[in-house]
CSV table of C-alpha atoms and ligand atoms in Angstrom, one decimal:
chain,number,residue,atom,x,y,z
A,1473,MET,CA,-5.9,22.7,-13.5
A,1474,THR,CA,-2.6,22.1,-15.3
A,1475,SER,CA,-2.5,19.2,-17.7
A,1476,PRO,CA,-1.5,15.9,-16.1
A,1477,ASP,CA,0.3,15.2,-19.4
A,1478,THR,CA,3.2,17.6,-18.7
A,1479,HIS,CA,6.1,15.2,-18.9
A,1480,PRO,CA,8.2,14.5,-16.1
A,1481,PRO,CA,8.5,15.0,-13.3
A,1482,ALA,CA,5.4,16.5,-11.6
A,1483,ALA,CA,7.3,16.2,-8.4
A,1484,SER,CA,9.2,19.4,-7.7
A,1485,ALA,CA,13.0,19.0,-7.8
A,1486,ALA,CA,13.5,21.2,-4.8
A,1487,ARG,CA,12.6,18.5,-2.3
A,1488,TYR,CA,15.2,16.0,-3.7
A,1489,PRO,CA,18.9,15.8,-3.5
A,1490,ALA,CA,20.8,17.4,-6.3
A,1491,GLY,CA,21.3,15.1,-9.2
A,1492,SER,CA,18.5,12.7,-8.2
A,1493,ALA,CA,15.6,14.2,-10.0
A,1494,ALA,CA,14.6,10.8,-11.4
A,1495,PHE,CA,13.3,7.8,-9.4
A,1496,PRO,CA,16.3,5.4,-9.6
A,1497,HIS,CA,14.6,2.0,-9.3
A,1498,ARG,CA,13.2,-0.2,-12.0
A,1499,ASP,CA,10.9,-2.2,-9.7
A,1500,LEU,CA,8.8,-1.5,-6.7
A,1501,THR,CA,9.0,-4.7,-4.7
A,1502,GLY,CA,9.1,-3.1,-1.2
A,1503,LEU,CA,9.5,0.1,0.6
A,1504,ALA,CA,12.3,-1.1,2.9
A,1505,GLY,CA,15.5,0.7,2.0
A,1506,LEU,CA,13.9,3.5,0.0
A,1507,ALA,CA,15.3,6.9,0.9
A,1508,PRO,CA,12.9,9.6,2.3
A,1509,TRP,CA,13.2,11.6,-0.9
A,1510,GLU,CA,12.3,8.5,-3.0
A,1511,LEU,CA,9.1,8.0,-1.0
A,1512,LEU,CA,8.2,11.7,-1.2
A,1513,TYR,CA,8.9,11.6,-4.9
A,1514,LEU,CA,6.2,9.0,-5.4
A,1515,LEU,CA,3.8,10.8,-3.1
A,1516,ASP,CA,4.3,14.1,-4.9
A,1517,GLU,CA,3.9,12.4,-8.3
A,1518,ALA,CA,0.5,11.0,-7.1
A,1519,GLU,CA,-0.9,14.5,-6.4
A,1520,GLN,CA,-1.6,15.2,-10.1
A,1521,TRP,CA,-3.5,12.0,-10.4
A,1522,VAL,CA,-5.6,12.7,-7.3
A,1523,GLU,CA,-6.7,15.9,-9.2
A,1524,LEU,CA,-7.3,14.1,-12.5
A,1525,ASN,CA,-9.4,11.4,-10.8
A,1526,ARG,CA,-11.7,14.0,-9.4
A,1527,GLN,CA,-12.5,15.4,-12.8
A,1528,PRO,CA,-15.4,14.1,-14.9
A,1529,HIS,CA,-12.9,13.3,-17.7
A,1530,LYS,CA,-10.3,11.0,-16.1
A,1531,ARG,CA,-8.1,10.0,-19.0
A,1532,SER,CA,-4.5,10.7,-19.8
A,1533,ASP,CA,-2.6,9.2,-22.7
A,1534,ARG,CA,0.7,9.0,-20.9
A,1535,LEU,CA,1.1,5.2,-21.2
A,1536,ALA,CA,-0.6,4.9,-24.5
A,1537,GLY,CA,0.8,1.9,-26.5
A,1538,LEU,CA,2.2,0.2,-23.3
A,1539,THR,CA,1.0,-3.2,-22.1
A,1540,ILE,CA,0.6,-3.8,-18.4
A,1541,ILE,CA,-0.1,-7.4,-17.1
A,1542,ASN,CA,-1.7,-7.8,-13.7
A,1543,ALA,CA,-1.0,-11.3,-12.5
A,1544,PHE,CA,-2.7,-12.0,-9.1
A,1545,PHE,CA,-2.0,-15.4,-7.7
A,1546,GLU,CA,-4.0,-14.5,-4.5
A,1547,ASN,CA,-7.4,-12.9,-4.0
A,1548,SER,CA,-7.9,-9.2,-4.3
A,1549,THR,CA,-10.7,-6.7,-4.7
A,1550,ARG,CA,-9.3,-3.2,-4.1
A,1551,THR,CA,-5.7,-3.7,-5.3
A,1552,LEU,CA,-6.5,-5.5,-8.5
A,1553,LEU,CA,-9.3,-3.1,-9.5
A,1554,SER,CA,-7.3,-0.1,-8.5
A,1555,PHE,CA,-4.2,-1.2,-10.6
A,1556,GLU,CA,-6.5,-1.9,-13.5
A,1557,ILE,CA,-8.2,1.5,-13.3
A,1558,ALA,CA,-4.8,3.2,-12.8
A,1559,GLY,CA,-3.4,1.6,-16.0
A,1560,LYS,CA,-6.5,2.3,-18.0
A,1561,ARG,CA,-6.7,6.0,-16.9
A,1562,LEU,CA,-3.1,6.3,-18.1
A,1563,GLY,CA,-4.1,5.0,-21.5
A,1564,ALA,CA,-2.2,1.6,-21.3
A,1565,ASP,CA,-3.6,-1.7,-22.5
A,1566,VAL,CA,-4.2,-3.6,-19.3
A,1567,VAL,CA,-4.5,-7.4,-19.2
A,1568,ASN,CA,-5.6,-9.3,-16.1
A,1569,MET,CA,-4.2,-12.8,-16.0
A,1570,ALA,CA,-6.9,-15.1,-14.8
A,1571,VAL,CA,-4.8,-17.3,-12.5
A,1572,ALA,CA,-7.7,-19.7,-11.8
A,1573,GLN,CA,-7.9,-20.6,-15.5
A,1574,SER,CA,-4.2,-20.4,-16.2
A,1575,SER,CA,-1.5,-23.1,-16.6
A,1576,VAL,CA,-0.5,-22.4,-13.0
A,1577,LYS,CA,-3.3,-24.8,-12.2
A,1578,LYS,CA,-1.6,-27.4,-14.5
A,1579,GLY,CA,1.6,-27.2,-12.4
A,1580,GLU,CA,3.6,-24.6,-14.3
A,1581,THR,CA,6.3,-23.1,-12.2
A,1582,LEU,CA,6.2,-19.5,-11.2
A,1583,ILE,CA,9.4,-18.8,-13.2
A,1584,ASP,CA,7.9,-20.4,-16.3
A,1585,THR,CA,4.8,-18.4,-16.0
A,1586,ALA,CA,6.9,-15.2,-15.6
A,1587,MET,CA,9.0,-16.1,-18.6
A,1588,THR,CA,5.8,-16.6,-20.6
A,1589,LEU,CA,4.5,-13.2,-19.7
A,1590,ASN,CA,7.9,-11.7,-20.4
A,1591,ALA,CA,7.9,-13.2,-23.9
A,1592,MET,CA,4.7,-11.2,-24.6
A,1593,HIS,CA,6.7,-8.0,-24.2
A,1594,ALA,CA,4.8,-6.6,-21.2
A,1595,ASP,CA,6.0,-3.1,-20.4
A,1596,ALA,CA,5.1,-3.6,-16.7
A,1597,MET,CA,3.9,-6.5,-14.5
A,1598,VAL,CA,1.9,-6.1,-11.4
A,1599,ILE,CA,2.2,-9.3,-9.3
A,1600,ARG,CA,0.4,-10.5,-6.2
A,1601,HIS,CA,1.6,-13.8,-4.7
A,1602,GLN,CA,1.0,-15.8,-1.5
A,1603,SER,CA,4.7,-16.4,-1.0
A,1604,SER,CA,6.9,-13.8,0.6
A,1605,GLY,CA,9.8,-13.0,-1.9
A,1606,ALA,CA,8.0,-14.4,-5.0
A,1607,VAL,CA,7.6,-11.0,-6.6
A,1608,ARG,CA,11.4,-10.3,-6.2
A,1609,LEU,CA,12.1,-13.7,-7.8
A,1610,ILE,CA,10.0,-12.8,-10.8
A,1611,ALA,CA,11.5,-9.3,-11.0
A,1612,ASP,CA,14.9,-10.8,-11.3
A,1613,LYS,CA,13.9,-12.9,-14.3
A,1614,VAL,CA,11.9,-10.5,-16.5
A,1615,ASP,CA,12.9,-7.5,-18.6
A,1616,CYS,CA,10.3,-5.0,-17.5
A,1617,PRO,CA,9.4,-3.1,-14.3
A,1618,VAL,CA,7.7,-5.2,-11.7
A,1619,LEU,CA,5.3,-3.8,-9.1
A,1620,ASN,CA,4.6,-5.9,-6.0
A,1621,ALA,CA,0.9,-5.9,-5.3
A,1622,GLY,CA,1.4,-7.9,-2.0
A,1623,ASP,CA,3.7,-10.9,-1.5
A,1624,GLY,CA,2.8,-13.2,1.4
A,1625,GLN,CA,3.5,-11.5,4.7
A,1626,HIS,CA,6.4,-9.5,3.3
A,1627,GLU,CA,5.4,-6.2,1.7
A,1628,HIS,CA,2.6,-4.3,0.0
A,1629,PRO,CA,4.4,-1.2,-1.1
A,1630,THR,CA,1.6,0.6,-2.9
A,1631,GLN,CA,-0.5,0.2,0.2
A,1632,GLY,CA,2.2,1.8,2.4
A,1633,LEU,CA,2.5,4.7,-0.1
A,1634,LEU,CA,-1.3,5.2,-0.4
A,1635,ASP,CA,-1.6,5.2,3.4
A,1636,ALA,CA,1.1,7.9,3.7
A,1637,LEU,CA,-0.6,9.9,1.0
A,1638,THR,CA,-3.9,9.6,2.8
A,1639,ILE,CA,-2.3,10.8,6.1
A,1640,ARG,CA,-0.6,13.7,4.3
A,1641,THR,CA,-3.8,14.8,2.6
A,1642,ALA,CA,-5.7,14.7,5.9
A,1643,LEU,CA,-3.0,16.7,7.7
A,1644,ARG,CA,-3.0,19.3,5.0
A,1645,GLU,CA,-6.8,19.6,5.1
A,1646,ARG,CA,-6.5,20.3,8.8
A,1647,GLY,CA,-3.9,22.9,8.2
A,1648,LEU,CA,-1.3,20.8,10.0
A,1649,GLY,CA,1.3,20.9,7.1
A,1650,ASP,CA,2.7,17.8,5.6
A,1651,ASP,CA,5.5,16.7,7.9
A,1652,PHE,CA,5.4,13.2,9.3
A,1653,GLY,CA,7.9,14.1,12.0
A,1654,GLY,CA,6.1,14.5,15.4
A,1655,LEU,CA,3.2,12.2,14.2
A,1656,THR,CA,2.4,9.1,16.3
A,1657,VAL,CA,0.8,6.2,14.4
A,1658,THR,CA,-0.5,3.2,16.2
A,1659,ILE,CA,-0.9,0.0,14.0
A,1660,CYS,CA,-3.0,-2.6,15.8
A,1661,GLY,CA,-3.9,-6.2,14.8
A,1662,ASP,CA,-2.2,-9.2,13.2
A,1663,ILE,CA,1.2,-7.6,12.8
A,1664,LEU,CA,2.8,-11.0,12.4
A,1665,HIS,CA,1.1,-11.9,9.1
A,1666,SER,CA,0.6,-8.4,7.8
A,1667,ARG,CA,2.5,-7.1,4.7
A,1668,VAL,CA,0.5,-3.9,5.1
A,1669,ALA,CA,2.1,-3.4,8.6
A,1670,ARG,CA,5.6,-4.0,7.2
A,1671,SER,CA,5.3,-1.6,4.3
A,1672,ASN,CA,3.7,1.1,6.6
A,1673,ILE,CA,6.4,0.6,9.2
A,1674,HIS,CA,9.1,1.1,6.6
A,1675,CYS,CA,7.4,4.1,5.0
A,1676,LEU,CA,6.3,6.0,8.1
A,1677,THR,CA,9.5,5.5,10.1
A,1678,THR,CA,11.6,6.6,7.1
A,1679,LEU,CA,9.4,9.7,6.8
A,1680,GLY,CA,10.0,10.5,10.4
A,1681,ALA,CA,6.8,9.3,12.2
A,1682,SER,CA,6.9,7.4,15.5
A,1683,VAL,CA,5.2,4.1,15.0
A,1684,ARG,CA,3.7,1.9,17.7
A,1685,VAL,CA,2.6,-1.6,16.9
A,1686,CYS,CA,0.1,-3.4,19.1
A,1687,ALA,CA,-0.9,-7.1,19.0
A,1688,PRO,CA,-1.5,-10.1,21.2
A,1689,PRO,CA,1.9,-11.8,21.9
A,1690,ALA,CA,1.1,-14.6,19.4
A,1691,LEU,CA,0.6,-12.1,16.6
A,1692,MET,CA,3.7,-10.0,17.3
A,1693,PRO,CA,6.8,-10.9,15.3
A,1694,ALA,CA,9.9,-11.5,17.4
A,1695,GLY,CA,12.5,-8.7,17.0
A,1696,ILE,CA,10.0,-6.2,15.7
A,1697,GLU,CA,11.9,-3.5,17.6
A,1698,LEU,CA,14.6,-3.8,15.0
A,1699,LEU,CA,12.2,-2.0,12.6
A,1700,LYS,CA,12.4,1.1,14.8
A,1701,VAL,CA,8.9,0.7,16.2
A,1702,THR,CA,7.6,0.5,19.8
A,1703,PRO,CA,5.7,-2.7,20.5
A,1704,PHE,CA,2.7,-2.8,22.8
A,1705,ARG,CA,0.6,-5.6,24.2
A,1706,ASP,CA,-2.0,-3.3,25.8
A,1707,PHE,CA,-4.1,-1.5,23.2
A,1708,ASP,CA,-5.2,1.3,25.6
A,1709,ALA,CA,-1.6,2.2,26.2
A,1710,ALA,CA,-0.8,2.0,22.5
A,1711,LEU,CA,-3.6,4.4,21.8
A,1712,ASP,CA,-2.6,7.0,24.4
A,1713,GLY,CA,-1.7,10.2,22.5
A,1714,ALA,CA,-1.9,8.6,19.0
A,1715,ASP,CA,-2.6,10.8,16.0
A,1716,VAL,CA,-3.5,8.0,13.7
A,1717,VAL,CA,-4.9,4.6,14.5
A,1718,MET,CA,-4.5,1.9,11.7
A,1719,MET,CA,-6.4,-1.3,12.3
A,1720,LEU,CA,-5.5,-4.6,10.6
A,1721,ARG,CA,-7.5,-7.7,9.8
A,1722,LEU,CA,-6.7,-11.1,11.3
A,1723,GLN,CA,-5.1,-12.9,8.3
A,1724,GLN,CA,-6.8,-16.2,8.9
A,1725,GLU,CA,-5.6,-17.5,5.6
A,1726,ARG,CA,-2.0,-17.3,6.8
A,1727,MET,CA,-2.6,-18.9,10.2
A,1728,GLU,CA,-2.0,-22.5,10.9
A,1729,GLY,CA,-3.5,-23.3,14.2
A,1730,GLN,CA,-5.1,-21.2,16.9
A,1731,PHE,CA,-3.6,-17.7,17.3
A,1732,ILE,CA,-6.5,-16.1,19.3
A,1733,PRO,CA,-9.0,-17.6,21.7
A,1734,SER,CA,-12.0,-16.4,19.8
A,1735,PRO,CA,-13.1,-13.3,17.7
A,1736,ARG,CA,-15.2,-12.1,20.7
A,1737,GLU,CA,-12.2,-12.2,23.0
A,1738,TYR,CA,-10.1,-10.6,20.4
A,1739,ARG,CA,-12.5,-7.7,19.9
A,1740,HIS,CA,-12.7,-7.2,23.7
A,1741,LEU,CA,-8.9,-6.7,23.9
A,1742,TYR,CA,-8.0,-5.4,20.5
A,1743,GLY,CA,-11.1,-4.2,18.7
A,1744,LEU,CA,-11.4,-0.4,18.0
A,1745,THR,CA,-14.6,0.7,19.6
A,1746,LEU,CA,-15.7,4.3,20.1
A,1747,ASP,CA,-14.8,4.1,23.7
A,1748,ARG,CA,-11.3,2.9,22.9
A,1749,LEU,CA,-10.8,5.5,20.2
A,1750,ALA,CA,-11.3,8.2,22.9
A,1751,LYS,CA,-8.0,7.1,24.4
A,1752,ALA,CA,-6.2,8.4,21.3
A,1753,LYS,CA,-5.8,12.1,20.6
A,1754,GLY,CA,-9.1,14.1,20.4
A,1755,GLU,CA,-9.2,14.2,16.6
A,1756,ALA,CA,-7.2,11.0,15.9
A,1757,LEU,CA,-7.7,9.6,12.4
A,1758,VAL,CA,-8.8,6.1,11.8
A,1759,MET,CA,-7.5,3.8,8.9
A,1760,HIS,CA,-7.9,0.3,7.7
A,1761,PRO,CA,-6.5,-1.2,4.5
A,1762,GLY,CA,-9.6,-3.4,3.9
A,1763,PRO,CA,-11.2,-5.8,3.8
A,1764,MET,CA,-12.7,-5.1,7.2
A,1765,ASN,CA,-14.2,-7.5,9.6
A,1766,ARG,CA,-16.7,-5.2,11.2
A,1767,GLY,CA,-17.4,-6.1,14.8
A,1768,VAL,CA,-14.0,-7.9,15.1
A,1769,GLU,CA,-11.0,-5.5,14.7
A,1770,ILE,CA,-13.2,-2.4,14.2
A,1771,ASP,CA,-16.7,-1.4,15.1
A,1772,SER,CA,-19.0,0.0,12.4
A,1773,ASN,CA,-19.6,3.2,14.2
A,1774,VAL,CA,-15.8,3.8,14.1
A,1775,ALA,CA,-15.2,2.6,10.6
A,1776,ASP,CA,-17.9,5.0,9.4
A,1777,LEU,CA,-17.1,7.9,11.7
A,1778,ALA,CA,-17.4,11.1,9.6
A,1779,GLY,CA,-14.4,13.4,9.7
A,1780,ARG,CA,-12.2,10.8,11.4
A,1781,SER,CA,-12.4,7.7,9.3
A,1782,LEU,CA,-10.1,7.8,6.2
A,1783,ILE,CA,-11.0,4.3,5.0
A,1784,THR,CA,-12.7,5.4,1.7
A,1785,ARG,CA,-10.1,8.1,1.2
A,1786,GLN,CA,-7.5,5.3,1.3
A,1787,VAL,CA,-9.2,3.6,-1.6
A,1788,GLU,CA,-9.3,6.9,-3.5
A,1789,MET,CA,-5.6,7.5,-2.9
A,1790,GLY,CA,-4.8,4.0,-4.0
A,1791,VAL,CA,-5.7,4.7,-7.6
A,1792,ALA,CA,-3.6,7.9,-7.7
A,1793,ILE,CA,-0.5,6.2,-6.1
A,1794,ARG,CA,-0.8,3.3,-8.5
A,1795,MET,CA,-1.0,5.7,-11.4
A,1796,ALA,CA,2.1,7.5,-10.1
A,1797,CYS,CA,4.1,4.2,-9.7
A,1798,LEU,CA,3.1,2.9,-13.2
A,1799,ASP,CA,4.1,6.3,-14.7
A,1800,VAL,CA,7.4,6.7,-12.9
A,1801,LEU,CA,8.6,3.1,-13.4
A,1802,THR,CA,7.9,3.1,-17.1
A,1803,ARG,CA,9.6,6.4,-17.9
A,1804,LYS,CA,12.8,4.7,-19.0
A,1805,THR,CA,10.8,2.5,-21.4
A,1806,ARG,CA,9.2,5.7,-22.8
A,1807,GLY,CA,12.7,7.2,-23.4
A,1808,LEU,CA,12.6,9.5,-20.4
A,1809,GLU,CA,15.0,9.8,-17.5
A,1810,GLY,CA,14.5,6.9,-15.2
A,1811,TRP,CA,16.3,4.0,-13.5
A,1812,ALA,CA,19.9,3.5,-14.6
B,1946,LIG,N1,-5.8,-6.0,1.5
B,1946,LIG,C1,-4.6,-6.1,2.4
B,1946,LIG,C2,-3.6,-7.1,1.8
B,1946,LIG,O1,-3.8,-7.6,0.7
B,1946,LIG,C3,-5.0,-6.3,3.8
B,1946,LIG,C4,-5.7,-7.5,4.1
B,1946,LIG,O2,-5.9,-8.4,3.2
B,1946,LIG,O3,-6.1,-7.7,5.3
B,1946,LIG,O4,-2.7,-7.4,2.5
């Protein structure tokens, strides 16, 4: 294996337009508007970290001396742990702000909290917040790169990237190349409240995949067609011929009032059972960003289906993608070519 510490970029220049060998953005607040080559750049950069993470010795010194602050104003298991592991594997000093014990609980404004973190000379901030747009607001006020770890129902960019990397890895393993064109991805569930759906839609459509979204009418955002996806109400129809089926959790914490009659009813119409999966392509891949509600949007025998379910692979790719994003966005700070 080649050393992951070969400085930049690991991504081969041939795939990118001339003169654009460096990733041109300081922050990663969303995937909307990123060019195909910019998405591929981050996916390609993550490959070296997938390799490193599979070695017994998983440590690089690339971000040694840098301080990364993770400020999560909303609950998280996978994303917080994965950003923490990512920063530590790159040799950075990683600090997790304990929001529950912080001055946020004493009424401090978001901007004042951000300015406080900024004054501590963080080299990158990873922010999760319950309000859509809050991470952009912080990014506009601070001096370091900001990574969005999920803002309300807006975007969860590293999830979109890790999902694309997971799909690409699975395609390669099956000898199907790494082209997203010709791929049909069905995303089913609470599209209305899902930042995961939005980031996946932006990422996958930009990379050339056909994306179908399926939800009960109350959980389908108005005007979703504008995002270049095909909406479905009928799950069986949405599954017909799909290569990848991505299931989403009902985001109860973002719902005010009754959006579905009952979980049982929901499962009956929109739950991924083995029988339903048979409507998709023969070897269709199954994904879920987690946390899963087994027996509601996905049955256990589907979630654990060997050779087809990529759910644990998604978690694995999450660490590599977050390492890539932290590395790429801090290059400028480290005196390397980066955002202008
Ligand atoms: N973990 C994902 C998110 O933070 C999906 C979910 O919570 O359902 O958006």
